[in-house]
PDB file of C-alpha atoms in Angstrom:
ATOM      1  CA  MET W  91     -60.822 -25.265 -14.761  1.00 88.00           C
ATOM      2  CA  PRO W  92     -59.262 -26.950 -17.801  1.00 96.00           C
ATOM      3  CA  ARG W  93     -61.560 -27.772 -20.679  1.00 98.00           C
ATOM      4  CA  ALA W  94     -62.675 -31.401 -20.522  1.00 98.00           C
ATOM      5  CA  ILE W  95     -62.452 -33.642 -23.591  1.00 98.00           C
ATOM      6  CA  GLU W  96     -64.394 -36.913 -23.385  1.00 98.00           C
ATOM      7  CA  ILE W  97     -62.591 -39.902 -24.869  1.00 98.00           C
ATOM      8  CA  VAL W  98     -64.908 -42.670 -26.060  1.00 98.00           C
ATOM      9  CA  GLU W  99     -62.856 -45.869 -25.958  1.00 98.00           C
ATOM     10  CA  VAL W 100     -63.650 -48.010 -29.001  1.00 98.00           C
ATOM     11  CA  GLY W 101     -60.981 -50.692 -28.570  1.00 97.00           C
ATOM     12  CA  PRO W 102     -63.311 -53.489 -27.370  1.00 97.00           C
ATOM     13  CA  ARG W 103     -65.443 -53.086 -30.497  1.00 97.00           C
ATOM     14  CA  ASP W 104     -63.812 -51.256 -33.402  1.00 94.00           C
ATOM     15  CA  GLY W 105     -60.394 -52.203 -32.115  1.00 95.00           C
ATOM     16  CA  LEU W 106     -61.054 -55.927 -32.166  1.00 96.00           C
ATOM     17  CA  GLN W 107     -63.491 -56.389 -35.050  1.00 93.00           C
ATOM     18  CA  ASN W 108     -60.819 -56.615 -37.777  1.00 89.00           C
ATOM     19  CA  ASP W 109     -57.913 -58.054 -35.792  1.00 92.00           C
ATOM     20  CA  PRO W 110     -56.551 -61.405 -37.040  1.00 90.00           C
ATOM     21  CA  VAL W 111     -56.694 -62.683 -33.448  1.00 94.00           C
ATOM     22  CA  LEU W 112     -60.151 -63.706 -32.216  1.00 95.00           C
ATOM     23  CA  MET W 113     -59.930 -62.620 -28.606  1.00 97.00           C
ATOM     24  CA  PRO W 114     -61.725 -65.003 -26.179  1.00 97.00           C
ATOM     25  CA  THR W 115     -64.624 -63.567 -24.220  1.00 98.00           C
ATOM     26  CA  GLU W 116     -62.832 -63.728 -20.869  1.00 98.00           C
ATOM     27  CA  VAL W 117     -59.895 -61.781 -22.299  1.00 98.00           C
ATOM     28  CA  LYS W 118     -62.274 -59.170 -23.711  1.00 98.00           C
ATOM     29  CA  ILE W 119     -63.717 -58.733 -20.233  1.00 98.00           C
ATOM     30  CA  GLU W 120     -60.201 -58.268 -18.855  1.00 98.00           C
ATOM     31  CA  LEU W 121     -59.599 -55.604 -21.498  1.00 98.00           C
ATOM     32  CA  VAL W 122     -62.787 -53.824 -20.473  1.00 98.00           C
ATOM     33  CA  GLU W 123     -61.793 -53.998 -16.810  1.00 98.00           C
ATOM     34  CA  ARG W 124     -58.318 -52.632 -17.545  1.00 98.00           C
ATOM     35  CA  LEU W 125     -59.839 -49.719 -19.462  1.00 98.00           C
ATOM     36  CA  ILE W 126     -62.219 -48.973 -16.605  1.00 98.00           C
ATOM     37  CA  ASP W 127     -59.269 -48.999 -14.207  1.00 98.00           C
ATOM     38  CA  ALA W 128     -57.576 -46.449 -16.472  1.00 98.00           C
ATOM     39  CA  GLY W 129     -60.559 -44.137 -16.061  1.00 98.00           C
ATOM     40  CA  VAL W 130     -62.676 -44.928 -19.127  1.00 98.00           C
ATOM     41  CA  ARG W 131     -66.334 -44.152 -18.477  1.00 98.00           C
ATOM     42  CA  ARG W 132     -67.817 -44.525 -21.950  1.00 98.00           C
ATOM     43  CA  MET W 133     -66.833 -47.249 -24.377  1.00 98.00           C
ATOM     44  CA  GLU W 134     -67.946 -49.251 -27.378  1.00 98.00           C
ATOM     45  CA  ALA W 135     -68.103 -52.814 -26.062  1.00 97.00           C
ATOM     46  CA  ALA W 136     -70.192 -54.753 -28.581  1.00 98.00           C
ATOM     47  CA  SER W 137     -71.375 -54.936 -32.159  1.00 97.00           C
ATOM     48  CA  PHE W 138     -74.670 -56.593 -33.002  1.00 97.00           C
ATOM     49  CA  VAL W 139     -73.985 -57.707 -36.551  1.00 93.00           C
ATOM     50  CA  HIS W 140     -74.210 -61.111 -38.195  1.00 90.00           C
ATOM     51  CA  PRO W 141     -71.461 -63.322 -36.703  1.00 90.00           C
ATOM     52  CA  LYS W 142     -70.561 -64.719 -40.126  1.00 89.00           C
ATOM     53  CA  LEU W 143     -69.752 -61.200 -41.332  1.00 87.00           C
ATOM     54  CA  VAL W 144     -67.772 -60.109 -38.244  1.00 92.00           C
ATOM     55  CA  PRO W 145     -66.728 -63.264 -36.317  1.00 94.00           C
ATOM     56  CA  ALA W 146     -64.785 -61.234 -33.750  1.00 95.00           C
ATOM     57  CA  MET W 147     -68.075 -59.806 -32.467  1.00 96.00           C
ATOM     58  CA  ALA W 148     -69.989 -63.095 -32.333  1.00 96.00           C
ATOM     59  CA  ASP W 149     -69.946 -63.095 -28.511  1.00 97.00           C
ATOM     60  CA  SER W 150     -71.290 -59.561 -28.060  1.00 98.00           C
ATOM     61  CA  ASP W 151     -74.398 -60.712 -26.181  1.00 97.00           C
ATOM     62  CA  THR W 152     -72.218 -62.660 -23.739  1.00 98.00           C
ATOM     63  CA  VAL W 153     -69.788 -59.759 -23.338  1.00 98.00           C
ATOM     64  CA  MET W 154     -72.625 -57.411 -22.428  1.00 98.00           C
ATOM     65  CA  SER W 155     -73.918 -59.899 -19.875  1.00 98.00           C
ATOM     66  CA  ARG W 156     -70.531 -59.928 -18.136  1.00 98.00           C
ATOM     67  CA  VAL W 157     -69.213 -56.361 -18.220  1.00 98.00           C
ATOM     68  CA  PRO W 158     -69.055 -54.580 -14.831  1.00 98.00           C
ATOM     69  CA  ARG W 159     -72.244 -52.640 -14.249  1.00 97.00           C
ATOM     70  CA  ASP W 160     -71.308 -50.953 -10.976  1.00 96.00           C
ATOM     71  CA  LYS W 161     -68.467 -48.695 -12.139  1.00 96.00           C
ATOM     72  CA  GLY W 162     -70.447 -45.831 -13.653  1.00 97.00           C
ATOM     73  CA  VAL W 163     -69.525 -46.891 -17.188  1.00 98.00           C
ATOM     74  CA  LYS W 164     -71.778 -46.366 -20.215  1.00 98.00           C
ATOM     75  CA  TYR W 165     -71.519 -49.216 -22.713  1.00 98.00           C
ATOM     76  CA  ILE W 166     -72.287 -48.573 -26.370  1.00 98.00           C
ATOM     77  CA  GLY W 167     -73.532 -51.261 -28.729  1.00 98.00           C
ATOM     78  CA  LEU W 168     -73.274 -50.873 -32.512  1.00 97.00           C
ATOM     79  CA  ALA W 169     -76.258 -51.633 -34.749  1.00 96.00           C
ATOM     80  CA  LEU W 170     -76.609 -51.563 -38.535  1.00 94.00           C
ATOM     81  CA  ASN W 171     -80.225 -52.682 -38.881  1.00 95.00           C
ATOM     82  CA  GLU W 172     -83.427 -53.448 -36.979  1.00 96.00           C
ATOM     83  CA  ARG W 173     -82.235 -56.863 -35.804  1.00 96.00           C
ATOM     84  CA  GLY W 174     -79.065 -55.310 -34.450  1.00 97.00           C
ATOM     85  CA  MET W 175     -80.998 -52.542 -32.727  1.00 98.00           C
ATOM     86  CA  ARG W 176     -83.289 -55.033 -31.010  1.00 98.00           C
ATOM     87  CA  ARG W 177     -80.330 -57.198 -29.905  1.00 98.00           C
ATOM     88  CA  ALA W 178     -78.498 -54.177 -28.502  1.00 98.00           C
ATOM     89  CA  LEU W 179     -81.548 -53.168 -26.494  1.00 98.00           C
ATOM     90  CA  GLU W 180     -82.102 -56.729 -25.265  1.00 98.00           C
ATOM     91  CA  ALA W 181     -78.449 -56.838 -24.158  1.00 98.00           C
ATOM     92  CA  LYS W 182     -79.042 -53.746 -21.987  1.00 98.00           C
ATOM     93  CA  CYS W 183     -76.630 -51.464 -23.778  1.00 98.00           C
ATOM     94  CA  ASP W 184     -76.611 -48.018 -22.211  1.00 98.00           C
ATOM     95  CA  GLU W 185     -76.522 -46.459 -25.667  1.00 98.00           C
ATOM     96  CA  VAL W 186     -76.973 -47.719 -29.210  1.00 98.00           C
ATOM     97  CA  ASN W 187     -74.847 -46.353 -32.025  1.00 98.00           C
ATOM     98  CA  TYR W 188     -76.399 -46.669 -35.473  1.00 98.00           C
ATOM     99  CA  VAL W 189     -74.307 -46.292 -38.615  1.00 97.00           C
ATOM    100  CA  MET W 190     -75.374 -44.182 -41.571  1.00 97.00           C
ATOM    101  CA  VAL W 191     -73.163 -44.377 -44.646  1.00 97.00           C
ATOM    102  CA  ALA W 192     -72.055 -41.376 -46.666  1.00 97.00           C
ATOM    103  CA  SER W 193     -71.286 -43.143 -49.960  1.00 97.00           C
ATOM    104  CA  GLU W 194     -72.927 -45.865 -51.996  1.00 94.00           C
ATOM    105  CA  GLY W 195     -69.820 -47.908 -52.834  1.00 93.00           C
ATOM    106  CA  PHE W 196     -68.965 -48.610 -49.218  1.00 93.00           C
ATOM    107  CA  GLY W 197     -72.599 -48.613 -48.155  1.00 91.00           C
ATOM    108  CA  LYS W 198     -73.579 -51.428 -50.474  1.00 90.00           C
ATOM    109  CA  ARG W 199     -70.696 -53.603 -49.263  1.00 86.00           C
ATOM    110  CA  ASN W 200     -71.003 -52.781 -45.562  1.00 82.00           C
ATOM    111  CA  GLN W 201     -74.757 -52.408 -45.012  1.00 87.00           C
ATOM    112  CA  ASN W 202     -76.291 -53.154 -48.393  1.00 88.00           C
ATOM    113  CA  ALA W 203     -77.677 -49.628 -48.385  1.00 94.00           C
ATOM    114  CA  THR W 204     -77.248 -46.264 -50.086  1.00 96.00           C
ATOM    115  CA  PRO W 205     -76.857 -43.129 -47.929  1.00 96.00           C
ATOM    116  CA  GLU W 206     -80.545 -42.322 -48.278  1.00 97.00           C
ATOM    117  CA  GLU W 207     -81.573 -45.888 -47.466  1.00 97.00           C
ATOM    118  CA  SER W 208     -79.438 -45.916 -44.319  1.00 97.00           C
ATOM    119  CA  ALA W 209     -81.142 -42.690 -43.216  1.00 98.00           C
ATOM    120  CA  ASP W 210     -84.588 -44.090 -44.033  1.00 98.00           C
ATOM    121  CA  LEU W 211     -83.879 -47.146 -41.912  1.00 97.00           C
ATOM    122  CA  PHE W 212     -82.809 -45.011 -38.965  1.00 98.00           C
ATOM    123  CA  ASP W 213     -86.117 -43.143 -39.212  1.00 98.00           C
ATOM    124  CA  ARG W 214     -87.913 -46.461 -38.779  1.00 97.00           C
ATOM    125  CA  ILE W 215     -85.849 -48.081 -36.029  1.00 98.00           C
ATOM    126  CA  ALA W 216     -84.751 -45.158 -33.850  1.00 98.00           C
ATOM    127  CA  VAL W 217     -88.201 -45.316 -32.272  1.00 98.00           C
ATOM    128  CA  LEU W 218     -87.266 -48.703 -30.765  1.00 98.00           C
ATOM    129  CA  ALA W 219     -84.546 -47.064 -28.684  1.00 98.00           C
ATOM    130  CA  HIS W 220     -86.727 -44.061 -27.916  1.00 98.00           C
ATOM    131  CA  ASP W 221     -89.507 -46.348 -26.641  1.00 98.00           C
ATOM    132  CA  ASP W 222     -87.020 -48.097 -24.343  1.00 98.00           C
ATOM    133  CA  GLY W 223     -85.613 -44.808 -23.088  1.00 98.00           C
ATOM    134  CA  VAL W 224     -82.144 -45.697 -24.434  1.00 98.00           C
ATOM    135  CA  PRO W 225     -80.069 -42.923 -26.031  1.00 98.00           C
ATOM    136  CA  VAL W 226     -79.219 -43.488 -29.670  1.00 98.00           C
ATOM    137  CA  SER W 227     -76.319 -41.881 -31.508  1.00 98.00           C
ATOM    138  CA  VAL W 228     -75.352 -41.962 -35.181  1.00 98.00           C
ATOM    139  CA  THR W 229     -71.972 -42.455 -36.784  1.00 98.00           C
ATOM    140  CA  ILE W 230     -71.706 -41.283 -40.373  1.00 98.00           C
ATOM    141  CA  SER W 231     -69.185 -43.705 -41.862  1.00 96.00           C
ATOM    142  CA  VAL W 232     -66.808 -42.838 -44.738  1.00 96.00           C
ATOM    143  CA  ALA W 233     -67.638 -39.196 -43.995  1.00 98.00           C
ATOM    144  CA  PHE W 234     -64.312 -38.065 -45.481  1.00 98.00           C
ATOM    145  CA  GLY W 235     -63.823 -40.503 -48.336  1.00 97.00           C
ATOM    146  CA  ASP W 236     -64.951 -43.848 -49.732  1.00 95.00           C
ATOM    147  CA  PRO W 237     -62.522 -46.662 -50.671  1.00 92.00           C
ATOM    148  CA  PHE W 238     -64.565 -47.505 -53.749  1.00 93.00           C
ATOM    149  CA  ASP W 239     -66.179 -44.227 -54.870  1.00 93.00           C
ATOM    150  CA  GLY W 240     -63.478 -41.790 -53.776  1.00 95.00           C
ATOM    151  CA  GLU W 241     -64.550 -38.278 -52.801  1.00 97.00           C
ATOM    152  CA  VAL W 242     -67.605 -37.867 -50.571  1.00 98.00           C
ATOM    153  CA  PRO W 243     -69.519 -34.579 -50.965  1.00 97.00           C
ATOM    154  CA  VAL W 244     -69.816 -32.415 -47.869  1.00 98.00           C
ATOM    155  CA  GLY W 245     -73.462 -31.985 -48.770  1.00 98.00           C
ATOM    156  CA  THR W 246     -74.119 -35.708 -48.356  1.00 98.00           C
ATOM    157  CA  VAL W 247     -72.616 -35.683 -44.873  1.00 98.00           C
ATOM    158  CA  ALA W 248     -74.731 -32.645 -43.973  1.00 98.00           C
ATOM    159  CA  MET W 249     -77.882 -34.300 -45.328  1.00 98.00           C
ATOM    160  CA  LEU W 250     -77.315 -37.378 -43.193  1.00 98.00           C
ATOM    161  CA  ALA W 251     -76.564 -35.291 -40.114  1.00 98.00           C
ATOM    162  CA  LYS W 252     -79.804 -33.386 -40.597  1.00 98.00           C
ATOM    163  CA  ARG W 253     -81.724 -36.663 -40.958  1.00 98.00           C
ATOM    164  CA  ALA W 254     -80.046 -38.097 -37.837  1.00 98.00           C
ATOM    165  CA  ALA W 255     -80.928 -35.050 -35.759  1.00 98.00           C
ATOM    166  CA  ALA W 256     -84.538 -35.052 -36.975  1.00 98.00           C
ATOM    167  CA  ALA W 257     -84.907 -38.718 -35.983  1.00 98.00           C
ATOM    168  CA  GLY W 258     -83.689 -38.082 -32.448  1.00 98.00           C
ATOM    169  CA  ALA W 259     -79.968 -38.862 -32.399  1.00 98.00           C
ATOM    170  CA  ILE W 260     -78.370 -37.419 -29.247  1.00 98.00           C
ATOM    171  CA  GLU W 261     -74.928 -37.299 -30.859  1.00 98.00           C
ATOM    172  CA  ILE W 262     -73.475 -37.421 -34.374  1.00 98.00           C
ATOM    173  CA  ALA W 263     -70.036 -38.857 -35.021  1.00 98.00           C
ATOM    174  CA  LEU W 264     -68.148 -38.212 -38.237  1.00 98.00           C
ATOM    175  CA  GLY W 265     -66.191 -41.341 -39.096  1.00 97.00           C
ATOM    176  CA  ASP W 266     -62.974 -41.240 -41.096  1.00 97.00           C
ATOM    177  CA  THR W 267     -63.350 -44.942 -41.785  1.00 94.00           C
ATOM    178  CA  ILE W 268     -60.388 -45.256 -44.156  1.00 94.00           C
ATOM    179  CA  GLY W 269     -58.118 -42.579 -42.686  1.00 95.00           C
ATOM    180  CA  VAL W 270     -58.098 -39.999 -45.493  1.00 96.00           C
ATOM    181  CA  ALA W 271     -59.154 -36.846 -43.615  1.00 98.00           C
ATOM    182  CA  ASN W 272     -57.008 -33.764 -43.227  1.00 98.00           C
ATOM    183  CA  PRO W 273     -57.397 -30.973 -40.635  1.00 98.00           C
ATOM    184  CA  TRP W 274     -58.899 -28.461 -43.056  1.00 98.00           C
ATOM    185  CA  ASP W 275     -61.511 -30.923 -44.282  1.00 98.00           C
ATOM    186  CA  VAL W 276     -62.302 -31.783 -40.665  1.00 98.00           C
ATOM    187  CA  ARG W 277     -63.141 -28.157 -39.907  1.00 98.00           C
ATOM    188  CA  ALA W 278     -65.191 -27.789 -43.082  1.00 98.00           C
ATOM    189  CA  ARG W 279     -67.336 -30.842 -42.296  1.00 98.00           C
ATOM    190  CA  ILE W 280     -67.781 -29.864 -38.673  1.00 98.00           C
ATOM    191  CA  ASP W 281     -69.059 -26.464 -39.829  1.00 98.00           C
ATOM    192  CA  ALA W 282     -71.411 -28.061 -42.366  1.00 98.00           C
ATOM    193  CA  VAL W 283     -72.893 -30.417 -39.785  1.00 98.00           C
ATOM    194  CA  ARG W 284     -73.296 -27.657 -37.213  1.00 98.00           C
ATOM    195  CA  HIS W 285     -75.192 -25.598 -39.773  1.00 98.00           C
ATOM    196  CA  VAL W 286     -77.896 -28.261 -40.213  1.00 98.00           C
ATOM    197  CA  ALA W 287     -77.845 -29.827 -36.705  1.00 98.00           C
ATOM    198  CA  PRO W 288     -76.798 -27.033 -34.343  1.00 97.00           C
ATOM    199  CA  ASP W 289     -78.211 -28.610 -31.208  1.00 96.00           C
ATOM    200  CA  VAL W 290     -76.705 -32.094 -31.501  1.00 98.00           C
ATOM    201  CA  ARG W 291     -73.414 -32.977 -29.807  1.00 98.00           C
ATOM    202  CA  LEU W 292     -70.574 -33.845 -32.205  1.00 98.00           C
ATOM    203  CA  ARG W 293     -68.037 -36.650 -31.904  1.00 98.00           C
ATOM    204  CA  MET W 294     -65.104 -37.455 -34.177  1.00 98.00           C
ATOM    205  CA  HIS W 295     -63.753 -40.885 -35.150  1.00 98.00           C
ATOM    206  CA  PHE W 296     -60.347 -40.925 -36.837  1.00 98.00           C
ATOM    207  CA  HIS W 297     -58.192 -43.716 -38.204  1.00 96.00           C
ATOM    208  CA  ASN W 298     -54.451 -43.186 -38.522  1.00 95.00           C
ATOM    209  CA  THR W 299     -54.080 -44.915 -41.873  1.00 94.00           C
ATOM    210  CA  ARG W 300     -52.167 -42.001 -43.414  1.00 94.00           C
ATOM    211  CA  ASN W 301     -50.651 -40.587 -40.214  1.00 95.00           C
ATOM    212  CA  THR W 302     -53.005 -37.606 -39.939  1.00 97.00           C
ATOM    213  CA  ALA W 303     -55.205 -38.686 -37.046  1.00 98.00           C
ATOM    214  CA  LEU W 304     -53.606 -36.594 -34.282  1.00 98.00           C
ATOM    215  CA  ALA W 305     -53.606 -33.525 -36.517  1.00 98.00           C
ATOM    216  CA  ASN W 306     -57.293 -34.179 -37.182  1.00 98.00           C
ATOM    217  CA  VAL W 307     -58.018 -34.516 -33.454  1.00 98.00           C
ATOM    218  CA  HIS W 308     -56.326 -31.137 -32.938  1.00 98.00           C
ATOM    219  CA  ALA W 309     -58.460 -29.574 -35.685  1.00 98.00           C
ATOM    220  CA  ALA W 310     -61.628 -31.001 -34.183  1.00 98.00           C
ATOM    221  CA  VAL W 311     -60.846 -29.792 -30.676  1.00 98.00           C
ATOM    222  CA  GLU W 312     -59.919 -26.358 -32.017  1.00 98.00           C
ATOM    223  CA  GLY W 313     -63.263 -26.436 -33.807  1.00 98.00           C
ATOM    224  CA  GLY W 314     -65.086 -26.915 -30.520  1.00 98.00           C
ATOM    225  CA  VAL W 315     -65.643 -30.680 -30.534  1.00 98.00           C
ATOM    226  CA  ASP W 316     -65.449 -32.165 -27.032  1.00 98.00           C
ATOM    227  CA  VAL W 317     -65.881 -35.892 -27.774  1.00 98.00           C
ATOM    228  CA  ILE W 318     -63.218 -38.002 -29.495  1.00 98.00           C
ATOM    229  CA  ASP W 319     -63.162 -41.726 -30.294  1.00 98.00           C
ATOM    230  CA  ALA W 320     -59.893 -43.573 -29.720  1.00 98.00           C
ATOM    231  CA  SER W 321     -58.696 -47.146 -29.350  1.00 98.00           C
ATOM    232  CA  VAL W 322     -56.088 -48.324 -26.854  1.00 98.00           C
ATOM    233  CA  GLY W 323     -52.905 -49.327 -28.626  1.00 97.00           C
ATOM    234  CA  GLY W 324     -54.222 -47.907 -31.887  1.00 97.00           C
ATOM    235  CA  ILE W 325     -55.791 -51.270 -32.723  1.00 96.00           C
ATOM    236  CA  GLY W 326     -58.638 -51.638 -35.157  1.00 92.00           C
ATOM    237  CA  GLY W 327     -59.884 -51.341 -38.696  1.00 79.00           C
ATOM    238  CA  CYS W 328     -62.942 -52.129 -40.779  1.00 77.00           C
ATOM    239  CA  PRO W 329     -63.514 -55.598 -42.314  1.00 74.00           C
ATOM    240  CA  PHE W 330     -65.268 -54.005 -45.306  1.00 71.00           C
ATOM    241  CA  ALA W 331     -62.674 -51.324 -46.168  1.00 77.00           C
ATOM    242  CA  PRO W 332     -59.554 -52.383 -48.093  1.00 74.00           C
ATOM    243  CA  LYS W 333     -56.265 -51.496 -46.380  1.00 72.00           C
ATOM    244  CA  ALA W 334     -58.103 -50.079 -43.356  1.00 72.00           C
ATOM    245  CA  THR W 335     -55.747 -49.736 -40.418  1.00 79.00           C
ATOM    246  CA  GLY W 336     -56.153 -48.904 -36.771  1.00 84.00           C
ATOM    247  CA  ASN W 337     -57.895 -46.133 -34.896  1.00 94.00           C
ATOM    248  CA  VAL W 338     -55.988 -43.258 -33.411  1.00 97.00           C
ATOM    249  CA  ALA W 339     -54.420 -44.588 -30.209  1.00 98.00           C
ATOM    250  CA  THR W 340     -56.079 -43.584 -26.940  1.00 98.00           C
ATOM    251  CA  GLU W 341     -52.786 -43.070 -25.125  1.00 98.00           C
ATOM    252  CA  ASP W 342     -51.408 -40.913 -27.961  1.00 98.00           C
ATOM    253  CA  VAL W 343     -54.495 -38.683 -27.901  1.00 98.00           C
ATOM    254  CA  VAL W 344     -54.467 -38.427 -24.107  1.00 98.00           C
ATOM    255  CA  TYR W 345     -50.781 -37.455 -24.087  1.00 98.00           C
ATOM    256  CA  MET W 346     -51.286 -34.709 -26.658  1.00 98.00           C
ATOM    257  CA  LEU W 347     -54.387 -33.277 -25.011  1.00 98.00           C
ATOM    258  CA  GLU W 348     -53.159 -33.363 -21.439  1.00 98.00           C
ATOM    259  CA  ARG W 349     -49.777 -31.828 -22.368  1.00 97.00           C
ATOM    260  CA  ALA W 350     -51.841 -29.015 -23.885  1.00 98.00           C
ATOM    261  CA  GLY W 351     -53.781 -28.529 -20.646  1.00 98.00           C
ATOM    262  CA  PHE W 352     -56.999 -30.367 -21.429  1.00 98.00           C
ATOM    263  CA  ASP W 353     -58.592 -32.797 -18.973  1.00 98.00           C
ATOM    264  CA  THR W 354     -59.460 -36.296 -20.227  1.00 98.00           C
ATOM    265  CA  GLY W 355     -59.902 -37.984 -16.849  1.00 98.00           C
ATOM    266  CA  LEU W 356     -57.785 -40.912 -18.032  1.00 98.00           C
ATOM    267  CA  ASP W 357     -54.650 -42.398 -16.510  1.00 98.00           C
ATOM    268  CA  LEU W 358     -51.935 -42.305 -19.180  1.00 98.00           C
ATOM    269  CA  GLY W 359     -49.698 -44.785 -17.380  1.00 98.00           C
ATOM    270  CA  LYS W 360     -52.452 -47.380 -17.120  1.00 98.00           C
ATOM    271  CA  LEU W 361     -53.378 -46.917 -20.780  1.00 98.00           C
ATOM    272  CA  ILE W 362     -49.759 -47.553 -21.761  1.00 98.00           C
ATOM    273  CA  GLU W 363     -49.723 -50.650 -19.537  1.00 98.00           C
ATOM    274  CA  THR W 364     -52.896 -51.882 -21.249  1.00 98.00           C
ATOM    275  CA  ALA W 365     -51.372 -51.361 -24.704  1.00 98.00           C
ATOM    276  CA  LYS W 366     -48.320 -53.376 -23.633  1.00 98.00           C
ATOM    277  CA  TRP W 367     -50.604 -56.057 -22.189  1.00 98.00           C
ATOM    278  CA  LEU W 368     -52.326 -56.297 -25.593  1.00 98.00           C
ATOM    279  CA  GLU W 369     -48.933 -56.931 -27.187  1.00 97.00           C
ATOM    280  CA  THR W 370     -47.818 -59.591 -24.737  1.00 96.00           C
ATOM    281  CA  GLU W 371     -51.030 -61.285 -23.597  1.00 97.00           C
ATOM    282  CA  GLY W 372     -54.245 -59.860 -25.047  1.00 97.00           C
ATOM    283  CA  LEU W 373     -53.521 -60.042 -28.787  1.00 97.00           C
ATOM    284  CA  LYS W 374     -49.898 -61.225 -28.681  1.00 96.00           C
ATOM    285  CA  HIS W 375     -48.777 -59.042 -31.557  1.00 95.00           C
ATOM    286  CA  PRO W 376     -47.375 -55.485 -31.809  1.00 95.00           C
ATOM    287  CA  VAL W 377     -49.716 -52.494 -31.573  1.00 96.00           C
ATOM    288  CA  GLU W 378     -49.378 -49.205 -33.414  1.00 93.00           C
ATOM    289  CA  SER W 379     -49.374 -46.561 -30.685  1.00 96.00           C
ATOM    290  CA  MET W 380     -46.316 -44.356 -30.175  1.00 97.00           C
ATOM    291  CA  LEU W 381     -46.764 -43.931 -26.419  1.00 96.00           C
ATOM    292  CA  SER W 382     -46.640 -47.679 -25.814  1.00 95.00           C
ATOM    293  CA  LYS W 383     -43.113 -47.513 -27.248  1.00 96.00           C
ATOM    294  CA  ALA W 384     -41.837 -44.121 -26.071  1.00 96.00           C
ATOM    295  CA  GLY W 385     -43.722 -43.655 -22.809  1.00 96.00           C
ATOM    296  CA  GLY W 386     -44.975 -40.345 -21.453  1.00 96.00           C
ATOM    297  CA  PHE W 387     -43.076 -37.107 -20.914  1.00 96.00           C
ATOM    298  CA  PRO W 388     -39.659 -37.827 -19.340  1.00 93.00           C
ATOM    299  CA  ALA W 389     -39.667 -37.515 -15.562  1.00 79.00           C
TER     300      ALA W 389
END
């Protein structure tokens, strides 16, 4: 049997949060439904942050009340603080993803917290998800570099991973928030996290800001990681990171992996159709993915 790689679709959350177009709720639901039809079974669908800070996510409670619940899909809600955690649980998210931050410059602007403070907060609020029986994962943001402070020590990333595991995170994602990672650094940070949290599943989150995202996905998969974040069309970015551009495109990742013999369980043709729908109807502006332009392997 081919090795399975799980793709976590982040388009409905990370893909839309920084887009200049504020997508109406009903169109968001259509996006979710299209992704489900393409085979997506785990996706970020909501972000429970202050609506004044991220207006594109202001309808997250409504979105979660309307997403299909009978398709075997696990919906992830993002939380940065206790209020966000409680809202995500009230909205019946199947999983809550909490964000720790690996550098103070970005942390103060994004969460008003240092790395240690973001870990301390997770210690206090993870119990809310545990009490409700809801899995909680942790994304370590700016794990490869900070737009304000520059280099991020591997030791800081390892410290946060150890804290996340100790507080009960079921999965740790390393986030290349500003798209500065390279394949060798990816392997080094995977190894460092595995050393301190050997029993926790790893996930990788790459942005294609400097055209290294697919190479980084390859490095992660070669390093034994089986869970990859991606966003249909390559849409996305972070409102708090200067010059942040989109996530690695789901269809580009799926093409590379399936041509190499891996199983993603996703329908490449339907993903390409969804990316084209984003261009013409959903967002009504061009998207970044290569496969939406070139198509799959020639028949």
